[in-house]
Amino acid sequence: MGGGPKEQAKWEVQLGSLLDGIRACEGKTVVELAQVLLRACRRGLAELVAILDGMDAPRVISQMSEATREVAMEYDEKRRLEVVFADDVAWLSKILARVSEQMACTVVAARAVAEGLDEAMGHRFAQCFRGRVLDIGEEEVFPVDPDEMTTLFGRSGLVPSNESRSGKKLDALNHLELSPKDMRGIQVRMDWQLEDSFVFLKKKVRLGIGLPNANPLEELQWDRETVEGKKLFFNVRPKDRALQEKRVLDLLEEGEREGLALMVFPELSLDAMGVDAVRGWFRSKAHHLRLVVAGSQHVSLSDNEGLKRRNRCVIFLRGGRETVHFKFNPFSFVDDKDDDGRLVEVRREERINVSPRMLTLQMSGAQARTFLICKDFLHDDTLRLLQDFRVGFVCVAALSPNGLVFEKLSSALTDLRQSCVLVANTVGPSGANEILGLLSRPLRKVPTYVVRRKDACPPVLLSVDLTPSDIC
């Protein structure tokens, strides 16, 4: 670090900007204060990395640690609530100015103070979010739980995350992170209003995959049309609705008898009436089951923009609660008929509205879970955001002849972020090696749970422990 006129002018400008941001936090939460500091760390990330890798690193780290301890002890001793007061602003501003001058570098000071806040109050950051629904923009903070997977699985058998192998992020804290600069055109919503409905996923529970269909091309039907030269399909539904409803309810009954906590059905395995039947069964008969993902269904919904065709997944929770996910990445397949019924191979695309592209994270404290439909999970943008937002549990309802890609990407996400991924998939008898169901967990000695089409013939219920007994 240099102390020449140019360097001094640079850090003085940076310090002035940072202090303006700190002063604007008066009356707000400590989380918003930490956001200002982390944004400063991100803007100066290259400089911070260079300093901590440089020859003077031992001295810098020592002085940073002193400032971190000073902040942590002050906040811990005063037992401050999550509100920033005027005297907090004045005191922290003095520390930032002092450390910036000592180091001739503002980003180092910002990092030291941010770590002090996290050390003293990080375990309470999540309280600032509870009961809220937030649409997270670019470079906004969200809470994380550094012990999520060790609490569930223990530490000894856990696969280390990509971060633990490569070192900590210098623009993030143990209990708080910044969203990415580029949200990739996807709106991320974090919802704490239903968090007590997801607490059961922090425990040792058994999960189920309900598979009602053995041959989707024979057991399902759909509407065919051509619009502006594009071959499209919509309104996928069972040919025999009564039989499909009976199969689904029988699988739910079986899951209830087995004491399952969660069941998921594949994409487009229910129509709207089938969803109503599941709703009625769940509200009147579920005792062990805490959550049912009712596959998905094609629906036509009206809003202020007119009629929209959507692929909707309804998730049933205890206490009459429900939440939904709308698919934002349509799929295509090779149909065996033209619009007029002539036998001919035609590639068709799913005719659905995909706006807004919404990834909803159901929060329980600082732990995130999400529910997706098929190709939503396979999109590069989604996978990047699942990593960026540390989503610990991902449940996917799929209808795909290419189940191997789910297996590959689930394992990659588990390895990178210690995520658990549960997939329910419908595939016909020709896909013998394709997956019907899988559960990927970040465990060294426990392989991914996979059931392939050659090993089971629907209708069938697959069940698996989220936490295997041999590691408990």
GROMACS .gro file of C-alpha atoms in nm:
model
  472
    1MET     CA    1   0.000   0.000   0.000
    2GLY     CA    2   0.133   0.337  -0.095
    3GLY     CA    3   0.090   0.666   0.086
    4GLY     CA    4   0.166   0.914  -0.193
    5PRO     CA    5  -0.054   1.211  -0.287
    6LYS     CA    6  -0.244   1.020  -0.554
    7GLU     CA    7  -0.313   0.724  -0.326
    8GLN     CA    8  -0.419   0.955  -0.044
    9ALA     CA    9  -0.656   1.146  -0.270
   10LYS     CA   10  -0.803   0.816  -0.388
   11TRP     CA   11  -0.879   0.673  -0.045
   12GLU     CA   12  -1.004   1.006   0.085
   13VAL     CA   13  -1.262   1.020  -0.195
   14GLN     CA   14  -1.360   0.659  -0.126
   15LEU     CA   15  -1.386   0.731   0.246
   16GLY     CA   16  -1.609   1.033   0.185
   17SER     CA   17  -1.845   0.827  -0.027
   18LEU     CA   18  -1.850   0.545   0.231
   19LEU     CA   19  -1.921   0.783   0.520
   20ASP     CA   20  -2.210   0.936   0.326
   21GLY     CA   21  -2.357   0.588   0.296
   22ILE     CA   22  -2.303   0.520   0.668
   23ARG     CA   23  -2.475   0.844   0.768
   24ALA     CA   24  -2.774   0.754   0.551
   25CYS     CA   25  -2.822   0.439   0.765
   26GLU     CA   26  -2.924   0.631   1.076
   27GLY     CA   27  -3.260   0.495   1.193
   28LYS     CA   28  -3.231   0.191   0.967
   29THR     CA   29  -3.118  -0.162   1.050
   30VAL     CA   30  -2.769  -0.295   1.108
   31VAL     CA   31  -2.830  -0.513   0.802
   32GLU     CA   32  -2.859  -0.202   0.584
   33LEU     CA   33  -2.542  -0.069   0.743
   34ALA     CA   34  -2.364  -0.393   0.658
   35GLN     CA   35  -2.496  -0.362   0.302
   36VAL     CA   36  -2.318  -0.028   0.259
   37LEU     CA   37  -1.993  -0.181   0.386
   38LEU     CA   38  -2.019  -0.491   0.166
   39ARG     CA   39  -2.091  -0.283  -0.142
   40ALA     CA   40  -1.772  -0.091  -0.067
   41CYS     CA   41  -1.586  -0.422  -0.038
   42ARG     CA   42  -1.722  -0.538  -0.372
   43ARG     CA   43  -1.629  -0.214  -0.548
   44GLY     CA   44  -1.276  -0.239  -0.411
   45LEU     CA   45  -1.250  -0.617  -0.430
   46ALA     CA   46  -0.950  -0.629  -0.662
   47GLU     CA   47  -0.761  -0.385  -0.440
   48LEU     CA   48  -0.855  -0.578  -0.125
   49VAL     CA   49  -0.740  -0.909  -0.270
   50ALA     CA   50  -0.412  -0.757  -0.385
   51ILE     CA   51  -0.346  -0.612  -0.039
   52LEU     CA   52  -0.423  -0.936   0.145
   53ASP     CA   53  -0.201  -1.128  -0.096
   54GLY     CA   54   0.079  -0.873  -0.077
   55MET     CA   55   0.403  -0.857   0.118
   56ASP     CA   56   0.248  -0.638   0.386
   57ALA     CA   57  -0.042  -0.876   0.447
   58PRO     CA   58   0.054  -0.983   0.803
   59ARG     CA   59   0.055  -0.624   0.928
   60VAL     CA   60  -0.267  -0.543   0.744
   61ILE     CA   61  -0.447  -0.849   0.879
   62SER     CA   62  -0.330  -0.768   1.232
   63GLN     CA   63  -0.465  -0.414   1.216
   64MET     CA   64  -0.789  -0.531   1.055
   65SER     CA   65  -0.834  -0.783   1.335
   66GLU     CA   66  -0.789  -0.511   1.597
   67ALA     CA   67  -1.060  -0.298   1.433
   68THR     CA   68  -1.288  -0.600   1.397
   69ARG     CA   69  -1.252  -0.684   1.767
   70GLU     CA   70  -1.317  -0.324   1.864
   71VAL     CA   71  -1.645  -0.315   1.669
   72ALA     CA   72  -1.752  -0.661   1.788
   73MET     CA   73  -1.686  -0.584   2.156
   74GLU     CA   74  -1.863  -0.248   2.144
   75TYR     CA   75  -2.178  -0.390   1.989
   76ASP     CA   76  -2.169  -0.702   2.202
   77GLU     CA   77  -2.124  -0.511   2.529
   78LYS     CA   78  -2.401  -0.263   2.453
   79ARG     CA   79  -2.627  -0.541   2.326
   80ARG     CA   80  -2.764  -0.312   2.064
   81LEU     CA   81  -3.088  -0.387   1.889
   82GLU     CA   82  -3.086  -0.407   1.508
   83VAL     CA   83  -3.131  -0.030   1.478
   84VAL     CA   84  -2.856   0.215   1.388
   85PHE     CA   85  -2.857   0.523   1.614
   86ALA     CA   86  -2.685   0.858   1.566
   87ASP     CA   87  -2.408   0.771   1.811
   88ASP     CA   88  -2.348   0.444   1.621
   89VAL     CA   89  -2.299   0.640   1.301
   90ALA     CA   90  -2.056   0.882   1.466
   91TRP     CA   91  -1.855   0.608   1.637
   92LEU     CA   92  -1.830   0.382   1.331
   93SER     CA   93  -1.737   0.679   1.113
   94LYS     CA   94  -1.443   0.754   1.344
   95ILE     CA   95  -1.322   0.393   1.323
   96LEU     CA   96  -1.352   0.389   0.944
   97ALA     CA   97  -1.164   0.718   0.915
   98ARG     CA   98  -0.891   0.607   1.154
   99VAL     CA   99  -0.831   0.267   0.992
  100SER     CA  100  -0.847   0.417   0.641
  101GLU     CA  101  -0.578   0.665   0.735
  102GLN     CA  102  -0.362   0.398   0.903
  103MET     CA  103  -0.383   0.174   0.599
  104ALA     CA  104  -0.411   0.445   0.336
  105CYS     CA  105  -0.697   0.230   0.209
  106THR     CA  106  -1.072   0.258   0.270
  107VAL     CA  107  -1.176  -0.087   0.149
  108VAL     CA  108  -0.965  -0.254   0.419
  109ALA     CA  109  -1.142  -0.043   0.684
  110ALA     CA  110  -1.484  -0.132   0.539
  111ARG     CA  111  -1.400  -0.501   0.549
  112ALA     CA  112  -1.277  -0.487   0.909
  113VAL     CA  113  -1.587  -0.305   1.036
  114ALA     CA  114  -1.821  -0.536   0.843
  115GLU     CA  115  -1.657  -0.841   1.001
  116GLY     CA  116  -1.698  -0.684   1.343
  117LEU     CA  117  -2.071  -0.635   1.292
  118ASP     CA  118  -2.106  -0.992   1.171
  119GLU     CA  119  -1.908  -1.132   1.464
  120ALA     CA  120  -2.121  -0.946   1.717
  121MET     CA  121  -2.466  -0.962   1.559
  122GLY     CA  122  -2.457  -1.192   1.258
  123HIS     CA  123  -2.663  -1.459   1.431
  124ARG     CA  124  -2.940  -1.199   1.464
  125PHE     CA  125  -2.935  -1.062   1.109
  126ALA     CA  126  -3.215  -1.294   0.995
  127GLN     CA  127  -3.450  -1.135   1.248
  128CYS     CA  128  -3.449  -0.817   1.039
  129PHE     CA  129  -3.614  -1.006   0.751
  130ARG     CA  130  -3.879  -1.214   0.928
  131GLY     CA  131  -4.241  -1.174   0.821
  132ARG     CA  132  -4.143  -0.990   0.504
  133VAL     CA  133  -4.161  -1.057   0.131
  134LEU     CA  134  -3.873  -0.894  -0.054
  135ASP     CA  135  -3.795  -0.865  -0.423
  136ILE     CA  136  -3.416  -0.868  -0.415
  137GLY     CA  137  -3.243  -0.632  -0.654
  138GLU     CA  138  -2.884  -0.622  -0.767
  139GLU     CA  139  -2.625  -0.600  -0.488
  140GLU     CA  140  -2.875  -0.619  -0.203
  141VAL     CA  141  -2.808  -0.816   0.115
  142PHE     CA  142  -2.979  -1.136   0.223
  143PRO     CA  143  -2.916  -1.360   0.526
  144VAL     CA  144  -2.733  -1.693   0.507
  145ASP     CA  145  -2.688  -1.974   0.756
  146PRO     CA  146  -2.326  -2.094   0.759
  147ASP     CA  147  -2.421  -2.402   0.965
  148GLU     CA  148  -2.728  -2.513   0.766
  149MET     CA  149  -2.589  -2.839   0.634
  150THR     CA  150  -2.370  -2.924   0.932
  151THR     CA  151  -2.678  -2.894   1.155
  152LEU     CA  152  -2.867  -3.135   0.930
  153PHE     CA  153  -2.596  -3.384   0.839
  154GLY     CA  154  -2.311  -3.331   1.086
  155ARG     CA  155  -1.967  -3.208   0.993
  156SER     CA  156  -1.763  -3.524   0.949
  157GLY     CA  157  -1.936  -3.669   0.643
  158LEU     CA  158  -2.014  -3.341   0.470
  159VAL     CA  159  -1.871  -3.260   0.128
  160PRO     CA  160  -1.696  -2.922   0.157
  161SER     CA  161  -1.855  -2.643  -0.041
  162ASN     CA  162  -1.670  -2.477  -0.326
  163GLU     CA  163  -1.612  -2.173  -0.104
  164SER     CA  164  -1.460  -2.370   0.180
  165ARG     CA  165  -1.211  -2.510  -0.073
  166SER     CA  166  -1.127  -2.175  -0.233
  167GLY     CA  167  -1.141  -1.944   0.072
  168LYS     CA  168  -1.397  -1.695   0.199
  169LYS     CA  169  -1.554  -1.430  -0.020
  170LEU     CA  170  -1.429  -1.084   0.069
  171ASP     CA  171  -1.757  -0.917  -0.034
  172ALA     CA  172  -1.966  -1.144   0.192
  173LEU     CA  173  -1.996  -1.225   0.562
  174ASN     CA  174  -2.067  -1.547   0.749
  175HIS     CA  175  -2.430  -1.448   0.802
  176LEU     CA  176  -2.493  -1.202   0.518
  177GLU     CA  177  -2.422  -1.187   0.146
  178LEU     CA  178  -2.476  -0.951  -0.144
  179SER     CA  179  -2.686  -1.053  -0.441
  180PRO     CA  180  -2.501  -1.058  -0.774
  181LYS     CA  181  -2.446  -0.755  -0.994
  182ASP     CA  182  -2.632  -0.929  -1.275
  183MET     CA  183  -2.964  -1.096  -1.185
  184ARG     CA  184  -2.978  -1.248  -1.537
  185GLY     CA  185  -3.327  -1.121  -1.612
  186ILE     CA  186  -3.480  -1.326  -1.330
  187GLN     CA  187  -3.668  -1.166  -1.044
  188VAL     CA  188  -3.575  -1.318  -0.709
  189ARG     CA  189  -3.836  -1.300  -0.434
  190MET     CA  190  -3.754  -1.403  -0.077
  191ASP     CA  191  -4.063  -1.490   0.129
  192TRP     CA  192  -4.056  -1.518   0.510
  193GLN     CA  193  -4.434  -1.521   0.557
  194LEU     CA  194  -4.459  -1.901   0.548
  195GLU     CA  195  -4.133  -1.985   0.724
  196ASP     CA  196  -4.287  -2.193   1.003
  197SER     CA  197  -4.428  -2.425   0.733
  198PHE     CA  198  -4.075  -2.520   0.622
  199VAL     CA  199  -3.913  -2.576   0.960
  200PHE     CA  200  -3.962  -2.953   0.926
  201LEU     CA  201  -3.696  -2.958   0.651
  202LYS     CA  202  -3.435  -2.879   0.918
  203LYS     CA  203  -3.501  -3.218   1.074
  204LYS     CA  204  -3.451  -3.585   0.988
  205VAL     CA  205  -3.749  -3.652   0.762
  206ARG     CA  206  -3.850  -3.895   0.488
  207LEU     CA  207  -3.936  -3.766   0.141
  208GLY     CA  208  -4.154  -3.918  -0.128
  209ILE     CA  209  -4.175  -3.907  -0.508
  210GLY     CA  210  -4.519  -3.999  -0.642
  211LEU     CA  211  -4.516  -4.128  -1.000
  212PRO     CA  212  -4.862  -4.192  -1.149
  213ASN     CA  213  -4.771  -4.242  -1.517
  214ALA     CA  214  -4.576  -4.519  -1.690
  215ASN     CA  215  -4.610  -4.391  -2.047
  216PRO     CA  216  -4.681  -4.018  -2.081
  217LEU     CA  217  -4.726  -4.027  -2.460
  218GLU     CA  218  -5.006  -4.282  -2.418
  219GLU     CA  219  -5.163  -4.161  -2.092
  220LEU     CA  220  -5.162  -3.784  -2.150
  221GLN     CA  221  -5.317  -3.569  -2.422
  222TRP     CA  222  -5.272  -3.208  -2.533
  223ASP     CA  223  -5.402  -2.941  -2.767
  224ARG     CA  224  -5.208  -2.878  -3.088
  225GLU     CA  225  -5.199  -2.552  -3.282
  226THR     CA  226  -4.989  -2.342  -3.518
  227VAL     CA  227  -4.943  -1.970  -3.450
  228GLU     CA  228  -4.742  -1.752  -3.690
  229GLY     CA  229  -4.579  -2.063  -3.832
  230LYS     CA  230  -4.479  -2.205  -3.493
  231LYS     CA  231  -4.597  -2.551  -3.394
  232LEU     CA  232  -4.722  -2.525  -3.035
  233PHE     CA  233  -4.890  -2.731  -2.765
  234PHE     CA  234  -5.083  -2.653  -2.447
  235ASN     CA  235  -5.340  -2.794  -2.207
  236VAL     CA  236  -5.161  -3.119  -2.129
  237ARG     CA  237  -5.399  -3.336  -1.926
  238PRO     CA  238  -5.468  -3.702  -1.847
  239LYS     CA  239  -5.673  -3.893  -2.100
  240ASP     CA  240  -5.856  -4.067  -1.817
  241ARG     CA  241  -5.897  -3.798  -1.553
  242ALA     CA  242  -6.076  -4.019  -1.301
  243LEU     CA  243  -5.807  -4.288  -1.322
  244GLN     CA  244  -5.530  -4.029  -1.286
  245GLU     CA  245  -5.698  -3.876  -0.982
  246LYS     CA  246  -5.734  -4.218  -0.821
  247ARG     CA  247  -5.367  -4.299  -0.882
  248VAL     CA  248  -5.252  -3.971  -0.730
  249LEU     CA  249  -5.476  -4.003  -0.422
  250ASP     CA  250  -5.371  -4.367  -0.375
  251LEU     CA  251  -5.006  -4.256  -0.380
  252LEU     CA  252  -5.082  -3.987  -0.123
  253GLU     CA  253  -5.251  -4.244   0.100
  254GLU     CA  254  -4.947  -4.469   0.068
  255GLY     CA  255  -4.716  -4.182   0.152
  256GLU     CA  256  -4.924  -4.097   0.459
  257ARG     CA  257  -4.908  -4.459   0.577
  258GLU     CA  258  -4.528  -4.456   0.537
  259GLY     CA  259  -4.502  -4.143   0.750
  260LEU     CA  260  -4.356  -3.924   0.476
  261ALA     CA  261  -4.314  -3.554   0.550
  262LEU     CA  262  -4.304  -3.432   0.187
  263MET     CA  263  -4.426  -3.567  -0.146
  264VAL     CA  264  -4.365  -3.433  -0.495
  265PHE     CA  265  -4.539  -3.530  -0.820
  266PRO     CA  266  -4.399  -3.474  -1.172
  267GLU     CA  267  -4.469  -3.188  -1.407
  268LEU     CA  268  -4.812  -3.188  -1.581
  269SER     CA  269  -4.928  -3.495  -1.390
  270LEU     CA  270  -5.245  -3.318  -1.273
  271ASP     CA  271  -5.506  -3.095  -1.432
  272ALA     CA  272  -5.692  -2.822  -1.241
  273MET     CA  273  -5.957  -3.065  -1.113
  274GLY     CA  274  -5.686  -3.304  -0.999
  275VAL     CA  275  -5.524  -3.023  -0.802
  276ASP     CA  276  -5.859  -2.954  -0.633
  277ALA     CA  277  -5.879  -3.322  -0.538
  278VAL     CA  278  -5.530  -3.311  -0.385
  279ARG     CA  279  -5.622  -2.994  -0.198
  280GLY     CA  280  -5.930  -3.161  -0.047
  281TRP     CA  281  -5.738  -3.476   0.047
  282PHE     CA  282  -5.449  -3.284   0.202
  283ARG     CA  283  -5.672  -3.063   0.416
  284SER     CA  284  -5.883  -3.349   0.546
  285LYS     CA  285  -5.652  -3.652   0.562
  286ALA     CA  286  -5.287  -3.545   0.592
  287HIS     CA  287  -5.136  -3.607   0.935
  288HIS     CA  288  -4.774  -3.701   0.872
  289LEU     CA  289  -4.741  -3.517   0.541
  290ARG     CA  290  -4.636  -3.157   0.592
  291LEU     CA  291  -4.603  -3.053   0.227
  292VAL     CA  292  -4.725  -3.177  -0.111
  293VAL     CA  293  -4.595  -3.048  -0.445
  294ALA     CA  294  -4.889  -3.111  -0.677
  295GLY     CA  295  -4.680  -3.157  -0.991
  296SER     CA  296  -4.785  -2.883  -1.231
  297GLN     CA  297  -5.070  -2.808  -1.467
  298HIS     CA  298  -5.146  -2.586  -1.763
  299VAL     CA  299  -5.386  -2.307  -1.666
  300SER     CA  300  -5.529  -1.995  -1.829
  301LEU     CA  301  -5.530  -1.701  -1.590
  302SER     CA  302  -5.655  -1.345  -1.631
  303ASP     CA  303  -5.478  -1.036  -1.503
  304ASN     CA  304  -5.467  -0.668  -1.598
  305GLU     CA  305  -5.271  -0.763  -1.911
  306GLY     CA  306  -5.537  -1.009  -2.029
  307LEU     CA  307  -5.544  -1.388  -2.051
  308LYS     CA  308  -5.218  -1.567  -1.985
  309ARG     CA  309  -5.134  -1.931  -2.038
  310ARG     CA  310  -4.911  -2.056  -1.760
  311ASN     CA  311  -4.755  -2.378  -1.635
  312ARG     CA  312  -4.828  -2.362  -1.262
  313CYS     CA  313  -4.703  -2.565  -0.969
  314VAL     CA  314  -4.915  -2.552  -0.650
  315ILE     CA  315  -4.746  -2.639  -0.320
  316PHE     CA  316  -4.977  -2.736  -0.033
  317LEU     CA  317  -4.871  -2.663   0.323
  318ARG     CA  318  -5.031  -2.735   0.658
  319GLY     CA  319  -5.290  -2.498   0.799
  320GLY     CA  320  -5.462  -2.446   0.464
  321ARG     CA  321  -5.163  -2.255   0.327
  322GLU     CA  322  -5.053  -2.268  -0.035
  323THR     CA  323  -4.784  -2.117  -0.253
  324VAL     CA  324  -4.721  -2.139  -0.627
  325HIS     CA  325  -4.443  -2.133  -0.883
  326PHE     CA  326  -4.493  -2.043  -1.249
  327LYS     CA  327  -4.262  -2.199  -1.504
  328PHE     CA  328  -4.044  -1.951  -1.692
  329ASN     CA  329  -3.846  -2.177  -1.927
  330PRO     CA  330  -4.072  -2.365  -2.176
  331PHE     CA  331  -3.979  -2.695  -2.332
  332SER     CA  332  -4.026  -2.853  -2.673
  333PHE     CA  333  -4.066  -3.212  -2.788
  334VAL     CA  334  -4.117  -3.416  -3.103
  335ASP     CA  335  -4.489  -3.484  -3.142
  336ASP     CA  336  -4.617  -3.769  -3.360
  337LYS     CA  337  -4.914  -3.577  -3.507
  338ASP     CA  338  -4.981  -3.258  -3.697
  339ASP     CA  339  -5.259  -3.019  -3.595
  340ASP     CA  340  -5.512  -3.208  -3.808
  341GLY     CA  341  -5.424  -3.547  -3.658
  342ARG     CA  342  -5.210  -3.673  -3.945
  343LEU     CA  343  -4.927  -3.900  -3.832
  344VAL     CA  344  -4.610  -3.699  -3.884
  345GLU     CA  345  -4.319  -3.600  -3.662
  346VAL     CA  346  -4.348  -3.235  -3.558
  347ARG     CA  347  -4.138  -3.046  -3.304
  348ARG     CA  348  -4.366  -2.841  -3.081
  349GLU     CA  349  -4.294  -2.575  -2.822
  350GLU     CA  350  -4.489  -2.525  -2.503
  351ARG     CA  351  -4.722  -2.226  -2.547
  352ILE     CA  352  -4.694  -2.051  -2.212
  353ASN     CA  353  -4.633  -1.700  -2.087
  354VAL     CA  354  -4.302  -1.682  -1.907
  355SER     CA  355  -4.313  -1.326  -1.774
  356PRO     CA  356  -4.232  -1.243  -1.507
  357ARG     CA  357  -3.940  -1.483  -1.473
  358MET     CA  358  -3.972  -1.530  -1.100
  359LEU     CA  359  -3.756  -1.741  -0.870
  360THR     CA  360  -3.929  -1.752  -0.531
  361LEU     CA  361  -3.721  -1.855  -0.232
  362GLN     CA  362  -3.923  -1.977   0.064
  363MET     CA  363  -3.725  -1.869   0.368
  364SER     CA  364  -3.699  -2.025   0.710
  365GLY     CA  365  -3.473  -1.792   0.904
  366ALA     CA  366  -3.164  -1.767   0.685
  367GLN     CA  367  -3.229  -2.096   0.503
  368ALA     CA  368  -3.372  -2.092   0.149
  369ARG     CA  369  -3.584  -2.353  -0.029
  370THR     CA  370  -3.736  -2.336  -0.376
  371PHE     CA  371  -3.972  -2.529  -0.604
  372LEU     CA  372  -3.915  -2.540  -0.979
  373ILE     CA  373  -4.068  -2.696  -1.289
  374CYS     CA  374  -3.846  -2.904  -1.516
  375LYS     CA  375  -3.645  -2.681  -1.751
  376ASP     CA  376  -3.644  -2.394  -1.502
  377PHE     CA  377  -3.382  -2.595  -1.314
  378LEU     CA  378  -3.179  -2.670  -1.626
  379HIS     CA  379  -3.134  -2.307  -1.730
  380ASP     CA  380  -2.783  -2.168  -1.675
  381ASP     CA  381  -2.925  -1.847  -1.526
  382THR     CA  382  -3.128  -2.038  -1.267
  383LEU     CA  383  -2.837  -2.257  -1.166
  384ARG     CA  384  -2.617  -1.953  -1.121
  385LEU     CA  385  -2.875  -1.784  -0.898
  386LEU     CA  386  -2.932  -2.099  -0.693
  387GLN     CA  387  -2.561  -2.087  -0.616
  388ASP     CA  388  -2.550  -1.712  -0.556
  389PHE     CA  389  -2.842  -1.725  -0.311
  390ARG     CA  390  -2.720  -2.039  -0.130
  391VAL     CA  391  -3.045  -2.231  -0.180
  392GLY     CA  392  -3.021  -2.534   0.048
  393PHE     CA  393  -3.318  -2.736  -0.080
  394VAL     CA  394  -3.440  -2.748  -0.441
  395CYS     CA  395  -3.746  -2.951  -0.540
  396VAL     CA  396  -3.810  -3.009  -0.911
  397ALA     CA  397  -4.124  -3.144  -1.079
  398ALA     CA  398  -4.013  -3.269  -1.423
  399LEU     CA  399  -4.144  -3.431  -1.740
  400SER     CA  400  -3.837  -3.506  -1.945
  401PRO     CA  401  -3.701  -3.789  -2.160
  402ASN     CA  402  -3.352  -3.662  -2.076
  403GLY     CA  403  -3.330  -3.726  -1.703
  404LEU     CA  404  -2.954  -3.774  -1.707
  405VAL     CA  405  -2.901  -3.397  -1.728
  406PHE     CA  406  -3.091  -3.355  -1.401
  407GLU     CA  407  -2.857  -3.604  -1.240
  408LYS     CA  408  -2.549  -3.420  -1.367
  409LEU     CA  409  -2.665  -3.071  -1.270
  410SER     CA  410  -2.801  -3.179  -0.931
  411SER     CA  411  -2.462  -3.327  -0.843
  412ALA     CA  412  -2.288  -3.009  -0.961
  413LEU     CA  413  -2.510  -2.786  -0.748
  414THR     CA  414  -2.465  -3.013  -0.447
  415ASP     CA  415  -2.088  -3.001  -0.489
  416LEU     CA  416  -2.071  -2.625  -0.539
  417ARG     CA  417  -2.316  -2.512  -0.273
  418GLN     CA  418  -2.394  -2.812  -0.052
  419SER     CA  419  -2.753  -2.803  -0.182
  420CYS     CA  420  -3.001  -3.088  -0.155
  421VAL     CA  421  -3.190  -3.150  -0.481
  422LEU     CA  422  -3.506  -3.364  -0.509
  423VAL     CA  423  -3.643  -3.447  -0.855
  424ALA     CA  424  -3.962  -3.626  -0.961
  425ASN     CA  425  -3.968  -3.713  -1.332
  426THR     CA  426  -4.205  -3.885  -1.573
  427VAL     CA  427  -4.041  -4.084  -1.851
  428GLY     CA  428  -4.172  -4.356  -2.081
  429PRO     CA  429  -4.051  -4.719  -2.104
  430SER     CA  430  -3.812  -4.640  -2.390
  431GLY     CA  431  -3.592  -4.438  -2.152
  432ALA     CA  432  -3.470  -4.735  -1.951
  433ASN     CA  433  -3.165  -4.557  -1.807
  434GLU     CA  434  -3.338  -4.224  -1.751
  435ILE     CA  435  -3.421  -4.118  -1.397
  436LEU     CA  436  -3.764  -4.134  -1.238
  437GLY     CA  437  -3.647  -3.983  -0.912
  438LEU     CA  438  -3.334  -3.861  -0.739
  439LEU     CA  439  -3.214  -3.698  -0.420
  440SER     CA  440  -2.870  -3.539  -0.422
  441ARG     CA  441  -2.712  -3.455  -0.083
  442PRO     CA  442  -2.370  -3.313   0.013
  443LEU     CA  443  -2.247  -3.633   0.176
  444ARG     CA  444  -1.911  -3.801   0.108
  445LYS     CA  445  -2.007  -4.163   0.174
  446VAL     CA  446  -2.373  -4.151   0.066
  447PRO     CA  447  -2.422  -4.169  -0.311
  448THR     CA  448  -2.697  -3.978  -0.487
  449TYR     CA  449  -3.028  -4.160  -0.451
  450VAL     CA  450  -3.135  -4.247  -0.805
  451VAL     CA  451  -3.415  -4.468  -0.937
  452ARG     CA  452  -3.413  -4.531  -1.311
  453ARG     CA  453  -3.700  -4.625  -1.539
  454LYS     CA  454  -3.571  -4.981  -1.578
  455ASP     CA  455  -3.585  -5.028  -1.199
  456ALA     CA  456  -3.947  -4.923  -1.137
  457CYS     CA  457  -4.275  -4.918  -1.324
  458PRO     CA  458  -4.529  -4.648  -1.233
  459PRO     CA  459  -4.768  -4.598  -1.077
  460VAL     CA  460  -4.523  -4.621  -0.788
  461LEU     CA  461  -4.413  -4.434  -0.477
  462LEU     CA  462  -4.040  -4.383  -0.418
  463SER     CA  463  -3.927  -4.282  -0.071
  464VAL     CA  464  -3.592  -4.179   0.075
  465ASP     CA  465  -3.459  -4.031   0.399
  466LEU     CA  466  -3.332  -3.675   0.369
  467THR     CA  467  -3.078  -3.764   0.641
  468PRO     CA  468  -2.960  -4.125   0.609
  469SER     CA  469  -2.967  -4.322   0.935
  470ASP     CA  470  -2.604  -4.432   0.903
  471ILE     CA  471  -2.475  -4.076   0.947
  472CYS     CA  472  -2.711  -3.976   1.228
   0.00000   0.00000   0.00000
